[in-house]
Tab-separated table of C-alpha atoms and ligand atoms in Angstrom:
chain	number	residue	atom	x	y	z
A	1	MET	CA	181.802	87.907	-34.430
A	2	LEU	CA	181.377	86.858	-38.052
A	3	GLY	CA	184.374	85.855	-40.162
A	4	ILE	CA	184.754	88.003	-43.250
A	5	ALA	CA	187.307	87.089	-45.897
A	6	ASN	CA	190.048	89.582	-46.488
A	7	PRO	CA	191.760	89.440	-49.869
A	8	ARG	CA	194.945	88.596	-47.990
A	9	SER	CA	194.699	87.388	-44.399
A	10	ARG	CA	197.329	86.385	-41.850
A	11	VAL	CA	196.594	82.770	-40.980
A	12	LEU	CA	198.313	80.672	-38.303
A	13	VAL	CA	198.080	76.922	-38.951
A	14	THR	CA	198.958	74.692	-35.997
A	15	GLY	CA	199.958	71.166	-37.052
A	16	GLY	CA	200.710	72.741	-40.439
A	17	ALA	CA	203.407	70.181	-41.317
A	18	GLY	CA	201.004	67.276	-40.707
A	19	PHE	CA	198.853	65.440	-43.229
A	20	ILE	CA	195.782	67.694	-43.392
A	21	GLY	CA	197.874	70.738	-42.431
A	22	THR	CA	200.233	70.535	-45.401
A	23	VAL	CA	197.439	70.460	-47.954
A	24	THR	CA	195.541	73.187	-46.104
A	25	CYS	CA	198.596	75.481	-46.000
A	26	ARG	CA	199.165	74.983	-49.710
A	27	ARG	CA	195.527	75.821	-50.429
A	28	LEU	CA	195.629	78.982	-48.283
A	29	LEU	CA	198.895	80.095	-49.886
A	30	ASP	CA	197.462	79.547	-53.348
A	31	ALA	CA	194.488	81.700	-52.336
A	32	GLY	CA	196.943	84.533	-51.563
A	33	HIS	CA	197.019	84.436	-47.747
A	34	ASP	CA	200.072	84.867	-45.546
A	35	VAL	CA	200.550	81.585	-43.702
A	36	THR	CA	202.576	80.796	-40.606
A	37	ILE	CA	202.893	77.154	-39.634
A	38	VAL	CA	203.638	75.792	-36.182
A	39	ASP	CA	204.497	72.123	-35.864
A	40	ASN	CA	206.979	70.248	-33.696
A	41	GLY	CA	206.835	67.033	-35.769
A	42	ALA	CA	210.189	65.334	-36.256
A	43	GLU	CA	209.294	62.473	-38.608
A	44	PRO	CA	210.607	62.421	-42.221
A	45	ARG	CA	207.074	63.283	-43.422
A	46	HIS	CA	207.221	66.543	-41.475
A	47	ASP	CA	210.588	67.447	-42.992
A	48	GLN	CA	209.185	66.746	-46.458
A	49	ALA	CA	206.174	68.943	-45.742
A	50	ARG	CA	208.342	71.794	-44.482
A	51	ALA	CA	210.591	71.535	-47.510
A	52	THR	CA	207.625	71.719	-49.886
A	53	LEU	CA	205.836	74.502	-48.063
A	54	THR	CA	208.796	76.768	-47.456
A	55	GLU	CA	209.549	76.962	-51.186
A	56	THR	CA	207.307	80.017	-51.151
A	57	ASP	CA	208.175	83.420	-49.712
A	58	ARG	CA	204.745	83.787	-48.147
A	59	ILE	CA	205.236	81.265	-45.367
A	60	THR	CA	206.928	82.037	-42.073
A	61	THR	CA	209.529	79.468	-41.225
A	62	ASP	CA	210.930	80.559	-37.901
A	63	LEU	CA	208.103	79.047	-35.852
A	64	LEU	CA	208.119	75.669	-37.462
A	65	THR	CA	209.324	73.568	-34.571
A	66	THR	CA	207.573	75.276	-31.669
A	67	ASP	CA	205.960	72.944	-29.107
A	68	LEU	CA	202.492	74.351	-28.506
A	69	LEU	CA	202.253	72.679	-25.109
A	70	THR	CA	205.019	74.822	-23.670
A	71	THR	CA	205.311	77.989	-25.717
A	72	ASP	CA	203.600	81.265	-24.760
A	73	LEU	CA	200.462	81.143	-26.893
A	74	VAL	CA	199.425	84.756	-26.325
A	75	ASP	CA	202.720	85.820	-27.909
A	76	LEU	CA	202.280	83.276	-30.684
A	77	LEU	CA	198.684	84.169	-31.583
A	78	ASP	CA	199.230	87.919	-31.393
A	79	GLY	CA	198.501	89.599	-34.738
A	80	PHE	CA	196.768	86.638	-36.362
A	81	GLY	CA	193.191	87.226	-37.486
A	82	TYR	CA	192.611	83.588	-38.432
A	83	ILE	CA	193.751	80.349	-36.805
A	84	VAL	CA	193.445	76.793	-38.092
A	85	HIS	CA	194.107	74.436	-35.182
A	86	LEU	CA	195.102	71.034	-36.552
A	87	ALA	CA	197.873	70.132	-34.087
A	88	GLY	CA	196.722	67.039	-32.287
A	89	ARG	CA	197.338	63.407	-31.460
A	90	PRO	CA	195.163	61.371	-33.843
A	91	GLY	CA	194.636	57.593	-33.663
A	92	VAL	CA	191.984	55.533	-31.909
A	93	GLN	CA	193.971	52.501	-30.766
A	94	THR	CA	196.875	54.498	-29.295
A	95	SER	CA	194.443	56.321	-26.999
A	96	TRP	CA	193.760	53.278	-24.783
A	97	GLY	CA	195.709	52.634	-21.597
A	98	ALA	CA	198.733	54.757	-20.865
A	99	GLY	CA	198.428	56.414	-24.303
A	100	PHE	CA	195.426	58.402	-23.092
A	101	ALA	CA	197.607	60.899	-21.221
A	102	GLU	CA	199.256	62.059	-24.440
A	103	HIS	CA	195.954	62.225	-26.340
A	104	LEU	CA	194.380	64.215	-23.531
A	105	SER	CA	197.326	66.563	-23.351
A	106	VAL	CA	197.820	67.201	-27.083
A	107	ASN	CA	194.163	67.204	-28.101
A	108	THR	CA	192.290	68.652	-25.157
A	109	LEU	CA	194.697	70.550	-22.903
A	110	LEU	CA	196.465	72.118	-25.871
A	111	THR	CA	193.155	73.307	-27.330
A	112	GLN	CA	192.204	74.811	-23.959
A	113	ARG	CA	195.525	76.703	-23.890
A	114	LEU	CA	194.855	78.009	-27.391
A	115	LEU	CA	191.322	79.130	-26.541
A	116	GLU	CA	192.576	80.809	-23.361
A	117	ALA	CA	195.126	82.766	-25.406
A	118	ALA	CA	192.395	83.684	-27.886
A	119	LEU	CA	190.506	85.400	-25.054
A	120	VAL	CA	193.392	87.861	-25.013
A	121	THR	CA	194.279	88.168	-28.711
A	122	GLN	CA	190.680	87.961	-30.080
A	123	PRO	CA	191.216	86.418	-33.533
A	124	ARG	CA	188.350	86.823	-35.959
A	125	ARG	CA	187.919	83.036	-36.340
A	126	ILE	CA	189.462	79.794	-35.078
A	127	VAL	CA	188.716	76.516	-36.874
A	128	LEU	CA	189.118	73.481	-34.586
A	129	ALA	CA	189.687	69.876	-35.705
A	130	SER	CA	187.109	67.517	-34.277
A	131	SER	CA	186.371	64.000	-35.508
A	132	SER	CA	183.665	61.566	-36.546
A	133	SER	CA	184.912	59.571	-33.538
A	134	VAL	CA	182.711	61.750	-31.315
A	135	TYR	CA	179.661	59.894	-32.687
A	136	GLY	CA	180.764	56.309	-32.043
A	137	ASP	CA	179.011	53.689	-34.160
A	138	ILE	CA	176.556	55.001	-36.763
A	139	ALA	CA	174.689	51.770	-37.461
A	140	ASP	CA	171.997	53.225	-39.768
A	141	GLY	CA	171.553	56.359	-41.807
A	142	ALA	CA	173.974	59.255	-41.426
A	143	ALA	CA	175.058	61.272	-38.389
A	144	ASN	CA	173.638	64.764	-37.952
A	145	GLU	CA	175.516	67.412	-36.004
A	146	ASP	CA	172.850	67.534	-33.298
A	147	ASP	CA	172.874	63.766	-32.670
A	148	ALA	CA	173.996	62.581	-29.216
A	149	LEU	CA	177.756	62.025	-28.910
A	150	ARG	CA	178.689	58.457	-27.922
A	151	PRO	CA	182.442	58.108	-28.493
A	152	LEU	CA	183.699	54.514	-28.370
A	153	SER	CA	187.336	55.384	-27.699
A	154	PRO	CA	189.322	57.651	-25.378
A	155	TYR	CA	190.439	59.523	-28.525
A	156	GLY	CA	186.793	60.296	-29.345
A	157	VAL	CA	186.315	61.500	-25.769
A	158	THR	CA	189.209	63.966	-26.138
A	159	LYS	CA	187.569	65.415	-29.277
A	160	ALA	CA	184.132	65.625	-27.631
A	161	ALA	CA	185.863	67.537	-24.819
A	162	VAL	CA	187.427	69.890	-27.401
A	163	GLU	CA	183.936	70.732	-28.639
A	164	SER	CA	182.648	71.316	-25.094
A	165	LEU	CA	185.604	73.595	-24.392
A	166	MET	CA	184.816	75.504	-27.556
A	167	GLY	CA	181.292	76.150	-26.226
A	168	ALA	CA	182.654	77.474	-22.940
A	169	TYR	CA	185.058	79.894	-24.639
A	170	VAL	CA	182.531	81.003	-27.271
A	171	ALA	CA	180.318	82.040	-24.351
A	172	ARG	CA	183.193	84.333	-23.313
A	173	GLY	CA	183.473	85.935	-26.750
A	174	VAL	CA	185.927	83.717	-28.682
A	175	ASP	CA	184.885	83.036	-32.297
A	176	ALA	CA	185.518	79.362	-33.004
A	177	VAL	CA	183.851	76.648	-35.077
A	178	ALA	CA	184.657	72.914	-35.205
A	179	LEU	CA	184.846	70.503	-38.130
A	180	ARG	CA	184.134	66.811	-37.553
A	181	PHE	CA	186.410	65.163	-40.099
A	182	PHE	CA	185.423	61.700	-41.314
A	183	THR	CA	188.457	59.469	-42.172
A	184	VAL	CA	190.620	61.710	-44.337
A	185	TYR	CA	192.755	60.154	-47.092
A	186	GLY	CA	194.813	61.234	-50.112
A	187	ARG	CA	198.418	62.271	-50.780
A	188	GLY	CA	200.509	62.516	-47.630
A	189	GLN	CA	198.111	60.390	-45.546
A	190	ARG	CA	199.605	59.434	-42.159
A	191	PRO	CA	201.502	56.155	-42.410
A	192	ASP	CA	199.540	54.664	-39.493
A	193	MET	CA	196.244	54.916	-41.394
A	194	ALA	CA	194.574	51.921	-43.059
A	195	LEU	CA	194.609	53.045	-46.692
A	196	HIS	CA	198.289	54.000	-46.480
A	197	ARG	CA	199.076	50.505	-45.216
A	198	ILE	CA	196.828	48.809	-47.764
A	199	ILE	CA	198.666	50.604	-50.577
A	200	ASP	CA	202.028	49.806	-48.973
A	201	ALA	CA	201.055	46.118	-48.884
A	202	ALA	CA	200.048	46.176	-52.565
A	203	LEU	CA	203.360	47.848	-53.477
A	204	GLY	CA	205.398	45.099	-51.795
A	205	GLY	CA	205.468	46.300	-48.183
A	206	PRO	CA	204.202	44.454	-45.112
A	207	VAL	CA	201.067	42.328	-45.467
A	208	PHE	CA	197.916	44.209	-44.418
A	209	GLY	CA	196.339	42.769	-41.283
A	210	ILE	CA	192.596	43.050	-41.871
A	211	ARG	CA	190.650	43.340	-38.655
A	212	GLY	CA	187.306	41.586	-38.375
A	213	SER	CA	185.052	40.884	-41.354
A	214	GLY	CA	186.160	43.722	-43.647
A	215	HIS	CA	182.516	44.852	-43.703
A	216	GLN	CA	183.238	47.787	-41.382
A	217	ALA	CA	182.397	50.947	-43.322
A	218	ARG	CA	183.883	54.431	-43.327
A	219	ASP	CA	182.825	57.713	-44.846
A	220	PHE	CA	186.089	58.661	-46.577
A	221	THR	CA	186.973	62.330	-47.143
A	222	HIS	CA	189.655	63.360	-49.595
A	223	VAL	CA	192.248	65.716	-48.108
A	224	ASP	CA	191.569	68.338	-50.804
A	225	ASP	CA	187.921	68.355	-49.719
A	226	ALA	CA	188.961	68.600	-46.050
A	227	ALA	CA	191.221	71.579	-46.849
A	228	ALA	CA	188.423	73.255	-48.838
A	229	ALA	CA	186.088	72.838	-45.848
A	230	ILE	CA	188.685	74.420	-43.556
A	231	GLU	CA	189.061	77.430	-45.840
A	232	ALA	CA	185.280	77.774	-46.095
A	233	ALA	CA	184.873	77.553	-42.301
A	234	LEU	CA	187.580	80.187	-41.726
A	235	PHE	CA	185.797	82.872	-43.703
A	236	ALA	CA	182.098	81.904	-43.841
A	237	PRO	CA	179.654	84.197	-42.021
A	238	VAL	CA	178.507	81.444	-39.629
A	239	SER	CA	177.809	81.600	-35.903
A	240	ALA	CA	180.579	80.995	-33.396
A	241	GLY	CA	180.262	77.659	-31.614
A	242	THR	CA	178.797	75.726	-34.544
A	243	VAL	CA	180.043	72.294	-35.671
A	244	TYR	CA	180.017	70.778	-39.161
A	245	ASN	CA	180.395	67.246	-40.498
A	246	VAL	CA	183.097	67.035	-43.164
A	247	GLY	CA	182.713	63.778	-45.072
A	248	SER	CA	181.753	62.452	-48.472
A	249	GLY	CA	178.303	61.292	-47.386
A	250	ARG	CA	179.042	57.934	-49.065
A	251	PRO	CA	180.342	55.264	-46.686
A	252	VAL	CA	182.204	52.327	-48.208
A	253	SER	CA	183.391	49.086	-46.626
A	254	LEU	CA	187.028	48.264	-45.941
A	255	ARG	CA	186.637	45.432	-48.455
A	256	THR	CA	185.465	47.901	-51.137
A	257	LEU	CA	188.416	50.148	-50.346
A	258	ILE	CA	190.792	47.215	-50.841
A	259	ASP	CA	189.021	46.324	-54.115
A	260	THR	CA	189.498	49.924	-55.310
A	261	VAL	CA	193.249	49.708	-54.666
A	262	GLU	CA	193.426	46.303	-56.390
A	263	ASP	CA	191.485	47.577	-59.423
A	264	HIS	CA	193.772	50.564	-59.734
A	265	LEU	CA	197.008	48.619	-59.418
A	266	GLY	CA	195.830	45.443	-61.166
A	267	ARG	CA	197.228	43.244	-58.419
A	268	PRO	CA	195.963	41.761	-55.128
A	269	VAL	CA	196.579	43.335	-51.732
A	270	PRO	CA	198.234	40.679	-49.515
A	271	LEU	CA	195.993	40.259	-46.448
A	272	ALA	CA	196.188	38.464	-43.107
A	273	PRO	CA	193.041	38.077	-40.945
A	274	LEU	CA	193.092	39.625	-37.460
A	275	GLU	CA	190.598	39.839	-34.589
A	276	ALA	CA	188.395	42.942	-34.435
A	277	VAL	CA	189.383	45.466	-31.729
A	278	SER	CA	187.536	47.771	-29.350
A	279	GLY	CA	187.075	51.432	-30.179
A	280	ASP	CA	186.706	51.110	-33.951
A	281	PRO	CA	183.074	51.741	-34.925
A	282	GLY	CA	181.393	49.272	-37.296
A	283	ARG	CA	180.266	52.113	-39.536
A	284	THR	CA	180.600	55.877	-39.898
A	285	ALA	CA	178.448	58.019	-42.182
A	286	ALA	CA	178.112	61.785	-42.436
A	287	ASN	CA	175.093	63.874	-43.215
A	288	ILE	CA	176.808	66.871	-44.858
A	289	THR	CA	173.721	68.991	-45.518
A	290	LYS	CA	174.710	71.591	-42.915
A	291	ALA	CA	178.187	72.194	-44.354
A	292	ARG	CA	176.758	72.338	-47.878
A	293	ARG	CA	174.173	74.928	-46.827
A	294	LEU	CA	176.078	77.146	-44.389
A	295	LEU	CA	179.685	76.817	-45.541
A	296	ALA	CA	178.794	76.585	-49.251
A	297	TRP	CA	181.102	73.583	-49.346
A	298	SER	CA	180.708	70.273	-51.183
A	299	PRO	CA	183.069	67.338	-51.531
A	300	ALA	CA	184.414	67.124	-55.068
A	301	VAL	CA	186.838	64.175	-55.172
A	302	THR	CA	185.520	60.683	-55.967
A	303	LEU	CA	186.935	57.694	-54.088
A	304	ALA	CA	188.496	56.283	-57.290
A	305	ALA	CA	190.258	59.581	-58.094
A	306	GLY	CA	191.328	60.082	-54.480
A	307	VAL	CA	192.755	56.578	-54.155
A	308	ALA	CA	194.650	57.085	-57.439
A	309	ASP	CA	196.098	60.333	-56.033
A	310	GLN	CA	197.276	58.575	-52.881
A	311	ILE	CA	198.756	55.621	-54.786
A	312	ALA	CA	200.725	57.965	-57.062
A	313	HIS	CA	202.090	59.834	-54.053
A	314	GLN	CA	203.038	56.683	-52.129
A	315	ARG	CA	204.674	55.180	-55.213
A	316	GLU	CA	206.777	58.282	-55.697
A	317	HIS	CA	207.864	58.355	-52.049
A	318	ALA	CA	208.467	54.601	-51.821
A	319	LEU	CA	210.744	54.841	-54.864
A	320	SER	CA	212.672	57.736	-53.362
A	321	ALA	CA	212.819	56.276	-49.806
A	322	PRO	CA	216.304	55.518	-48.467
A	323	ALA	CA	217.507	51.897	-48.580
A	324	GLY	CA	216.218	49.884	-45.625
A	325	SER	CA	213.185	52.065	-45.005
A	326	PHE	CA	210.944	49.770	-47.035
A	327	SER	CA	212.284	46.461	-48.366
A	328	ARG	CA	210.317	45.294	-51.370
A	329	GLY	CA	209.630	41.586	-51.840
A	330	GLN	CA	211.072	40.547	-48.472
A	331	ALA	CA	209.056	38.879	-45.716
A	332	GLN	CA	207.669	41.632	-43.495
A	333	PRO	CA	205.691	41.659	-40.290
A	334	GLN	CA	202.000	42.241	-40.951
A	335	HIS	CA	200.394	45.417	-39.734
A	336	THR	CA	196.955	46.928	-39.443
A	337	GLY	CA	195.920	50.526	-39.852
A	338	ALA	CA	193.798	53.103	-38.116
A	339	LEU	CA	190.509	53.469	-39.958
A	340	ALA	CA	189.602	56.750	-38.282
B	401	NAD	P1	198.950	64.626	-38.277
B	401	NAD	O1	199.545	63.832	-37.158
B	401	NAD	O2	199.494	64.415	-39.637
B	401	NAD	O3	199.008	66.185	-37.932
B	401	NAD	C1	199.001	66.683	-36.612
B	401	NAD	C2	200.225	67.558	-36.472
B	401	NAD	O4	200.226	68.164	-35.161
B	401	NAD	C3	201.524	66.775	-36.586
B	401	NAD	O5	202.271	67.248	-37.691
B	401	NAD	C4	202.237	67.007	-35.260
B	401	NAD	O6	203.646	67.119	-35.388
B	401	NAD	C5	201.586	68.301	-34.771
B	401	NAD	N1	201.680	68.438	-33.322
B	401	NAD	C6	201.299	67.516	-32.403
B	401	NAD	N2	201.583	67.974	-31.169
B	401	NAD	C7	202.136	69.205	-31.307
B	401	NAD	C8	202.653	70.163	-30.374
B	401	NAD	N3	202.653	69.922	-29.064
B	401	NAD	N4	203.168	71.309	-30.854
B	401	NAD	C9	203.195	71.550	-32.194
B	401	NAD	N5	202.727	70.666	-33.124
B	401	NAD	C10	202.202	69.500	-32.674
B	401	NAD	O7	197.373	64.345	-38.239
B	401	NAD	P2	196.243	64.707	-39.286
B	401	NAD	O8	195.697	63.424	-39.782
B	401	NAD	O9	196.698	65.744	-40.234
B	401	NAD	O10	195.156	65.330	-38.302
B	401	NAD	C11	195.061	66.733	-38.056
B	401	NAD	C12	193.930	66.969	-37.045
B	401	NAD	O11	192.700	66.475	-37.575
B	401	NAD	C13	194.151	66.258	-35.703
B	401	NAD	O12	193.655	67.067	-34.675
B	401	NAD	C14	193.289	65.007	-35.840
B	401	NAD	O13	192.871	64.505	-34.581
B	401	NAD	C15	192.127	65.543	-36.669
B	401	NAD	N6	191.430	64.506	-37.428
B	401	NAD	C16	192.077	63.831	-38.432
B	401	NAD	C17	191.388	62.851	-39.134
B	401	NAD	C18	192.034	62.073	-40.251
B	401	NAD	O14	191.373	61.182	-40.806
B	401	NAD	N7	193.284	62.336	-40.618
B	401	NAD	C19	190.041	62.562	-38.826
B	401	NAD	C20	189.430	63.276	-37.793
B	401	NAD	C21	190.124	64.256	-37.110
């Protein structure tokens, strides 16, 4: 079935109080849609997101803390024409060892439950969150959607499995497409991610532990561009079962990212060298021709503007954080950050 935009559609956003979810919900609300968010997150960032999003009368609040692993998803999905499925367990390093069980459950099993419910409720379109991690290392050039998947981490394996599940359910009549997000950044970025921690370090927080040479490169995607791609994928007349890279198409090194933060703030980022770790690719790079052509989507935010947006947001929240949550100028343990 092809997705066709209604002037006002009922959209369910799972993980809607998360980083990408918050910006996506705001974008869909601004476009005039009725949005219901489902998210069981209990961190302060989730409370902030809920508070911001529920300022409007076009968002349903009674489902906000539902756990999608246990709730009846046929009941939940009933009546929704469009579903954005962002609930998940991101993070490469946490997916090793015993952490894999949670990644498998929240990323893969949860998506299977959602797709199973969609067999019954038949939404017009589901957009699934996949990841550049399905590719593994992209040493040269840029990854195309039909390249072989060689995930380097258990997290990447859970996302590759999500895409395979999508294929199985599309064959049974579910309309779903998947977006492979490349390292998303911008206001509200998860605190475990590298840029968030780099900015924290520059603003007086813990020293940033830089893994390896600093030459590892990522194709950074601003969260506004990610949200625009989600909206485009929800309503574009594209075939069920297709996948799209969502990136900037311009990989930059970790060192360049740090330089961008330093240039913006006019001060150095305190760094401590750390050993490289398994699972983090040396380089990611997206070929975004397919999304440009079929979704009529293009990234619009430059790295400099996007980093400035994230710095402004982190500054504001650091200043308003309760005492003890972030002690400026004091010796702090160093920490690293997830690049993907
Ligand atoms: P996030 O952690 O901010 O958002 C995920 C949300 O899902 C959280 O708010 C969490 O509370 C919610 N959630 C988890 N388990 C749930 C459950 N059982 N029931 C209800 N809600 C649940 O992460 P994000 O960075 O916004 O990522 C969103 C999606 O995009 C994830 O699937 C992630 O794997 C994928 N992704 C993100 C990036 C990135 O760079 N941020 C890159 C590639 C893919």
